[in-house]
Amino acid sequence: MIKLRPMPMHCALATFGLLLLFLLAGVIPGKLGPATAIFKSPVFIGLAVMLGVGLLWTSATRPASWRQIPFWVCHLGAVLIGGGALVSHCVGERHLLLMRTGEGGEPTTTFQSAEGMMGDPVEMPFPLSIGRFRVETYDPERYFLYQFKPGAKEGDSGNYERIATVPVRNDKTLDLSTVPGLPRELTAEPIQAGISSGNGGNRWSSRIPLGEYQLIWDRPQDKSIVAVLNVGAGVTPTAAIPFKINDPADYGGWRFYLMGYDTQRISWVTDIARRDPGRRAVLAGCWLLIAGVALMCFRRAPVPTLPEGGVQ
């Protein structure tokens, strides 16, 4: 039986130091393009594999003992993290998709890439569409009412002064009867403000001219965007998975992250589709690393052996 010798410490430190230099180079912005491309170089991948082999080698040369369990668990977690990341890097996929909402959002497997308007289309393994899209906001919808200054030149937005704030009612209309001093023709009936764009979305008129007055939409800050990812073609989808910002949808080994939307017409959403086969290994490695470090904290230190006479 071949007995392995412990890995020389200077070899482990040299490998780890080179990897650290690569990591630092990858986060420093440069003028020649994305610096993260350095992580795809064969040299970086080779060094990462060497570090993983070194961790396994070091674990295999440790003497068998219950006290070594935290050490083994930590090193196994680090190997799983690196191995899972390497698998995802080699065979994983990531696409930034443009997906239609509303009436134009029919199920399809071909999508335009949001990373380049003239880029090649992205083919997905199953039909997808977006349904029940809506935007949640922090503040209520409202419009500002401006009045044209007397004697000012028409068409200059700087010649309007704000005189009131008008909230949007639940039926997507504006009631100007609460604003004093307005002509009767403006307060007789509510003014339509919201225009439905289908599929649960709404498009707002950014400017509503009213003669010498005008209403300007005060766009509130977005709180979240919510939608349903429909999988499959036909009237009844195979799966309807709700997802939103920071809450992705999972289907068929893919994860879908809702990222943004067309703020003007709400006709498009941007979505990251990612197939990450090494993700579970990375998560398992993180938990093993945490457990190993915790076990090390509870490991009792060995009691030193005192010489004869009781004095060391």
Short mmCIF file of C-alpha atoms in Angstrom, two decimals:
data_model
loop_
_atom_site.label_atom_id
_atom_site.label_comp_id
_atom_site.label_asym_id
_atom_site.label_seq_id
_atom_site.Cartn_x
_atom_site.Cartn_y
_atom_site.Cartn_z
CA MET A 1 0.00 0.00 0.00
CA ILE A 2 1.39 3.37 -1.04
CA LYS A 3 1.58 5.86 1.81
CA LEU A 4 1.00 9.45 0.75
CA ARG A 5 3.27 12.13 2.06
CA PRO A 6 1.77 15.43 3.25
CA MET A 7 1.64 18.14 0.62
CA PRO A 8 4.47 20.65 1.08
CA MET A 9 3.14 23.83 2.63
CA HIS A 10 5.02 26.08 0.22
CA CYS A 11 3.28 24.40 -2.77
CA ALA A 12 -0.17 25.02 -1.27
CA LEU A 13 0.67 28.63 -0.41
CA ALA A 14 2.08 29.26 -3.91
CA THR A 15 -1.05 27.84 -5.61
CA PHE A 16 -3.38 29.79 -3.33
CA GLY A 17 -1.36 32.98 -3.83
CA LEU A 18 -1.52 32.69 -7.64
CA LEU A 19 -5.27 32.16 -7.50
CA LEU A 20 -5.60 35.21 -5.28
CA LEU A 21 -3.69 37.30 -7.83
CA PHE A 22 -6.06 36.10 -10.58
CA LEU A 23 -9.07 37.03 -8.43
CA LEU A 24 -7.68 40.50 -7.81
CA ALA A 25 -6.97 40.97 -11.52
CA GLY A 26 -10.55 39.94 -12.33
CA VAL A 27 -12.16 42.64 -10.18
CA ILE A 28 -9.95 45.53 -11.34
CA PRO A 29 -11.68 47.44 -14.18
CA GLY A 30 -9.69 47.74 -17.39
CA LYS A 31 -9.87 49.55 -20.73
CA LEU A 32 -9.56 46.42 -22.90
CA GLY A 33 -12.90 44.86 -21.92
CA PRO A 34 -14.40 42.94 -19.03
CA ALA A 35 -11.66 41.87 -16.63
CA THR A 36 -13.76 38.88 -15.52
CA ALA A 37 -12.74 37.15 -18.77
CA ILE A 38 -9.57 36.14 -16.95
CA PHE A 39 -11.60 33.60 -14.98
CA LYS A 40 -12.19 31.65 -18.22
CA SER A 41 -8.49 31.26 -18.98
CA PRO A 42 -7.00 27.74 -18.90
CA VAL A 43 -4.34 28.92 -16.44
CA PHE A 44 -6.91 30.00 -13.85
CA ILE A 45 -8.91 26.78 -14.28
CA GLY A 46 -5.71 24.71 -13.99
CA LEU A 47 -4.72 26.48 -10.78
CA ALA A 48 -8.19 25.92 -9.33
CA VAL A 49 -7.97 22.19 -10.15
CA MET A 50 -4.51 22.04 -8.55
CA LEU A 51 -5.87 23.65 -5.40
CA GLY A 52 -8.73 21.12 -5.25
CA VAL A 53 -6.32 18.20 -5.71
CA GLY A 54 -4.10 19.68 -3.00
CA LEU A 55 -7.02 19.92 -0.57
CA LEU A 56 -7.95 16.28 -1.19
CA TRP A 57 -4.31 15.23 -0.90
CA THR A 58 -3.93 17.06 2.41
CA SER A 59 -7.12 15.47 3.76
CA ALA A 60 -6.00 11.97 2.72
CA THR A 61 -2.65 12.30 4.52
CA ARG A 62 -4.17 13.31 7.86
CA PRO A 63 -4.13 10.55 10.53
CA ALA A 64 -7.47 8.83 11.06
CA SER A 65 -9.04 10.31 14.18
CA TRP A 66 -12.37 11.69 15.38
CA ARG A 67 -10.61 14.99 15.93
CA GLN A 68 -9.93 15.26 12.19
CA ILE A 69 -13.63 15.24 11.20
CA PRO A 70 -13.99 19.08 11.23
CA PHE A 71 -10.81 19.33 9.13
CA TRP A 72 -12.12 16.83 6.58
CA VAL A 73 -15.56 18.46 6.45
CA CYS A 74 -14.08 21.93 5.79
CA HIS A 75 -11.78 20.67 3.04
CA LEU A 76 -14.54 18.61 1.41
CA GLY A 77 -16.79 21.70 1.41
CA ALA A 78 -14.10 23.77 -0.29
CA VAL A 79 -13.61 21.07 -2.95
CA LEU A 80 -17.37 20.89 -3.61
CA ILE A 81 -17.57 24.67 -4.00
CA GLY A 82 -14.72 24.74 -6.50
CA GLY A 83 -15.91 21.63 -8.34
CA GLY A 84 -19.49 22.86 -8.63
CA ALA A 85 -18.33 26.25 -9.90
CA LEU A 86 -16.09 24.52 -12.46
CA VAL A 87 -18.96 22.33 -13.73
CA SER A 88 -21.25 25.34 -14.08
CA HIS A 89 -18.51 27.24 -15.88
CA CYS A 90 -17.87 24.44 -18.38
CA VAL A 91 -21.38 23.21 -19.22
CA GLY A 92 -23.71 25.88 -17.76
CA GLU A 93 -25.66 28.45 -19.79
CA ARG A 94 -26.77 32.03 -19.14
CA HIS A 95 -28.95 34.20 -21.39
CA LEU A 96 -30.52 37.63 -20.97
CA LEU A 97 -33.88 37.44 -22.75
CA LEU A 98 -36.42 39.96 -23.96
CA MET A 99 -39.91 38.54 -23.38
CA ARG A 100 -43.13 40.19 -24.55
CA THR A 101 -46.05 40.86 -22.25
CA GLY A 102 -49.70 41.36 -23.10
CA GLU A 103 -51.26 40.31 -26.38
CA GLY A 104 -47.90 39.93 -28.18
CA GLY A 105 -46.52 37.53 -25.60
CA GLU A 106 -47.35 34.23 -27.30
CA PRO A 107 -45.48 31.08 -26.15
CA THR A 108 -42.28 30.56 -28.15
CA THR A 109 -38.87 28.92 -27.87
CA THR A 110 -37.00 31.69 -29.73
CA PHE A 111 -36.19 34.94 -27.94
CA GLN A 112 -34.23 38.05 -28.73
CA SER A 113 -31.17 38.54 -26.57
CA ALA A 114 -31.15 41.73 -24.47
CA GLU A 115 -27.34 41.70 -24.45
CA GLY A 116 -27.19 42.81 -28.06
CA MET A 117 -30.05 44.07 -30.24
CA MET A 118 -28.31 42.68 -33.33
CA GLY A 119 -27.16 39.46 -31.65
CA ASP A 120 -28.20 35.93 -32.50
CA PRO A 121 -31.59 34.77 -31.17
CA VAL A 122 -31.64 32.50 -28.13
CA GLU A 123 -33.27 29.08 -28.40
CA MET A 124 -34.85 27.64 -25.25
CA PRO A 125 -35.68 23.92 -24.87
CA PHE A 126 -39.39 24.58 -24.13
CA PRO A 127 -41.95 27.28 -25.03
CA LEU A 128 -42.18 30.22 -22.60
CA SER A 129 -44.38 33.28 -22.16
CA ILE A 130 -45.04 35.96 -19.54
CA GLY A 131 -48.46 36.38 -17.94
CA ARG A 132 -50.16 38.51 -15.28
CA PHE A 133 -47.37 41.08 -15.21
CA ARG A 134 -47.75 43.97 -12.78
CA VAL A 135 -45.62 46.63 -11.12
CA GLU A 136 -45.85 47.23 -7.37
CA THR A 137 -44.92 50.74 -6.22
CA TYR A 138 -44.13 52.37 -2.90
CA ASP A 139 -46.14 55.56 -3.41
CA PRO A 140 -49.67 55.95 -4.78
CA GLU A 141 -50.09 57.01 -8.40
CA ARG A 142 -50.57 60.74 -8.80
CA TYR A 143 -50.44 63.61 -11.27
CA PHE A 144 -49.28 67.18 -10.85
CA LEU A 145 -51.59 69.88 -12.21
CA TYR A 146 -49.76 72.78 -13.89
CA GLN A 147 -51.16 76.09 -15.07
CA PHE A 148 -49.77 78.14 -17.95
CA LYS A 149 -48.34 81.43 -16.70
CA PRO A 150 -50.10 84.50 -18.13
CA GLY A 151 -48.11 86.19 -20.91
CA ALA A 152 -45.65 83.29 -21.23
CA LYS A 153 -44.69 81.73 -24.55
CA GLU A 154 -46.77 78.65 -25.33
CA GLY A 155 -44.95 75.34 -25.59
CA ASP A 156 -42.23 76.16 -23.07
CA SER A 157 -42.52 73.72 -20.17
CA GLY A 158 -40.74 76.20 -17.90
CA ASN A 159 -43.67 78.59 -18.25
CA TYR A 160 -45.99 76.32 -16.27
CA GLU A 161 -46.33 76.44 -12.50
CA ARG A 162 -47.62 73.60 -10.36
CA ILE A 163 -50.85 74.38 -8.55
CA ALA A 164 -52.15 71.03 -7.24
CA THR A 165 -51.48 67.31 -6.75
CA VAL A 166 -54.22 64.99 -8.06
CA PRO A 167 -54.22 61.33 -6.93
CA VAL A 168 -55.25 58.53 -9.31
CA ARG A 169 -58.44 56.82 -8.24
CA ASN A 170 -58.99 53.07 -8.27
CA ASP A 171 -60.80 53.26 -11.62
CA LYS A 172 -57.70 54.92 -13.22
CA THR A 173 -59.33 58.34 -13.42
CA LEU A 174 -58.51 61.81 -12.07
CA ASP A 175 -61.06 63.95 -10.20
CA LEU A 176 -60.32 67.68 -10.51
CA SER A 177 -63.46 68.78 -8.63
CA THR A 178 -61.45 69.09 -5.41
CA VAL A 179 -59.11 71.70 -6.97
CA PRO A 180 -60.51 75.22 -6.43
CA GLY A 181 -60.63 77.83 -9.19
CA LEU A 182 -60.73 75.48 -12.19
CA PRO A 183 -63.13 75.96 -15.13
CA ARG A 184 -66.34 73.95 -14.92
CA GLU A 185 -65.54 71.93 -18.04
CA LEU A 186 -62.52 70.42 -16.25
CA THR A 187 -64.38 69.44 -13.09
CA ALA A 188 -67.65 68.20 -14.59
CA GLU A 189 -66.43 64.65 -15.35
CA PRO A 190 -63.41 62.54 -14.25
CA ILE A 191 -60.43 62.45 -16.62
CA GLN A 192 -59.14 59.08 -17.85
CA ALA A 193 -55.49 58.59 -16.91
CA GLY A 194 -54.66 54.88 -17.10
CA ILE A 195 -54.67 52.89 -20.35
CA SER A 196 -54.67 49.11 -20.02
CA SER A 197 -51.88 47.37 -21.90
CA GLY A 198 -53.31 43.88 -21.36
CA ASN A 199 -52.23 40.99 -19.15
CA GLY A 200 -52.64 43.02 -15.96
CA GLY A 201 -50.26 45.84 -16.92
CA ASN A 202 -51.09 49.53 -17.18
CA ARG A 203 -49.64 52.31 -19.26
CA TRP A 204 -49.96 55.84 -17.97
CA SER A 205 -50.32 59.00 -20.05
CA SER A 206 -47.24 60.98 -19.07
CA ARG A 207 -48.83 64.28 -20.12
CA ILE A 208 -52.51 65.23 -20.42
CA PRO A 209 -53.05 68.70 -22.03
CA LEU A 210 -56.07 70.66 -20.78
CA GLY A 211 -55.89 74.00 -22.55
CA GLU A 212 -54.05 76.42 -20.32
CA TYR A 213 -53.57 73.57 -17.85
CA GLN A 214 -51.76 70.26 -18.12
CA LEU A 215 -51.43 67.15 -16.00
CA ILE A 216 -47.95 65.60 -15.63
CA TRP A 217 -47.59 62.07 -14.30
CA ASP A 218 -45.39 61.78 -11.23
CA ARG A 219 -43.97 58.30 -11.70
CA PRO A 220 -43.66 56.55 -8.30
CA GLN A 221 -40.69 54.47 -7.25
CA ASP A 222 -41.00 50.80 -8.11
CA LYS A 223 -41.22 48.41 -5.18
CA SER A 224 -41.21 45.15 -7.13
CA ILE A 225 -42.25 43.62 -10.43
CA VAL A 226 -44.33 40.45 -10.39
CA ALA A 227 -45.26 38.06 -13.19
CA VAL A 228 -46.12 34.46 -13.98
CA LEU A 229 -43.82 32.32 -16.13
CA ASN A 230 -45.98 30.15 -18.39
CA VAL A 231 -44.27 27.00 -19.68
CA GLY A 232 -45.70 25.16 -22.69
CA ALA A 233 -47.70 26.05 -25.77
CA GLY A 234 -51.46 26.14 -26.13
CA VAL A 235 -54.27 27.72 -24.17
CA THR A 236 -53.46 25.81 -20.97
CA PRO A 237 -49.75 26.00 -20.04
CA THR A 238 -47.87 22.99 -18.72
CA ALA A 239 -46.79 25.01 -15.69
CA ALA A 240 -47.55 28.52 -14.42
CA ILE A 241 -44.84 29.61 -11.98
CA PRO A 242 -45.10 32.98 -10.14
CA PHE A 243 -41.82 34.87 -9.85
CA LYS A 244 -40.63 38.38 -9.07
CA ILE A 245 -37.51 40.39 -8.27
CA ASN A 246 -35.16 38.30 -6.04
CA ASP A 247 -37.56 35.34 -6.22
CA PRO A 248 -36.70 33.29 -9.35
CA ALA A 249 -38.72 30.54 -11.01
CA ASP A 250 -37.33 27.01 -11.45
CA TYR A 251 -38.27 24.62 -14.24
CA GLY A 252 -36.49 21.83 -16.12
CA GLY A 253 -33.08 22.53 -14.62
CA TRP A 254 -33.31 26.24 -15.49
CA ARG A 255 -33.70 29.27 -13.22
CA PHE A 256 -35.44 32.42 -14.45
CA TYR A 257 -34.73 35.78 -12.81
CA LEU A 258 -37.05 38.72 -13.49
CA MET A 259 -34.80 41.76 -13.95
CA GLY A 260 -36.64 44.72 -15.48
CA TYR A 261 -39.33 45.92 -17.87
CA ASP A 262 -40.25 48.51 -20.48
CA THR A 263 -41.32 51.46 -18.32
CA GLN A 264 -43.09 53.29 -21.17
CA ARG A 265 -45.46 50.73 -22.70
CA ILE A 266 -44.89 47.72 -20.42
CA SER A 267 -44.58 45.56 -23.53
CA TRP A 268 -41.28 43.86 -22.68
CA VAL A 269 -39.60 42.34 -19.64
CA THR A 270 -35.95 41.38 -19.32
CA ASP A 271 -35.32 37.96 -17.87
CA ILE A 272 -32.14 36.01 -17.05
CA ALA A 273 -32.40 32.32 -17.97
CA ARG A 274 -29.66 30.29 -16.32
CA ARG A 275 -28.84 26.60 -16.36
CA ASP A 276 -26.43 25.96 -13.49
CA PRO A 277 -25.74 22.22 -13.03
CA GLY A 278 -23.11 22.81 -10.32
CA ARG A 279 -25.32 24.97 -8.12
CA ARG A 280 -26.37 22.17 -5.76
CA ALA A 281 -22.74 21.12 -5.25
CA VAL A 282 -21.78 24.73 -4.42
CA LEU A 283 -24.63 25.02 -1.91
CA ALA A 284 -23.69 21.70 -0.31
CA GLY A 285 -20.06 22.84 -0.11
CA CYS A 286 -21.05 26.09 1.61
CA TRP A 287 -23.05 24.21 4.25
CA LEU A 288 -20.19 21.75 4.82
CA LEU A 289 -17.73 24.61 5.20
CA ILE A 290 -19.97 26.32 7.76
CA ALA A 291 -20.50 23.05 9.65
CA GLY A 292 -16.77 22.25 9.66
CA VAL A 293 -15.81 25.66 11.04
CA ALA A 294 -18.53 25.36 13.72
CA LEU A 295 -17.26 21.90 14.73
CA MET A 296 -13.73 23.27 15.04
CA CYS A 297 -14.96 25.83 17.55
CA PHE A 298 -16.33 23.05 19.79
CA ARG A 299 -13.32 20.76 19.47
CA ARG A 300 -11.52 20.35 22.77
CA ALA A 301 -7.82 21.12 22.82
CA PRO A 302 -5.52 18.19 23.70
CA VAL A 303 -4.35 18.06 27.31
CA PRO A 304 -0.54 18.40 27.45
CA THR A 305 1.41 15.57 29.07
CA LEU A 306 3.30 16.79 32.14
CA PRO A 307 6.69 15.39 33.06
CA GLU A 308 7.32 13.53 36.28
CA GLY A 309 6.99 15.78 39.31
CA GLY A 310 4.06 17.77 37.84
CA VAL A 311 6.17 20.73 36.67
CA GLN A 312 6.57 21.46 32.99
#
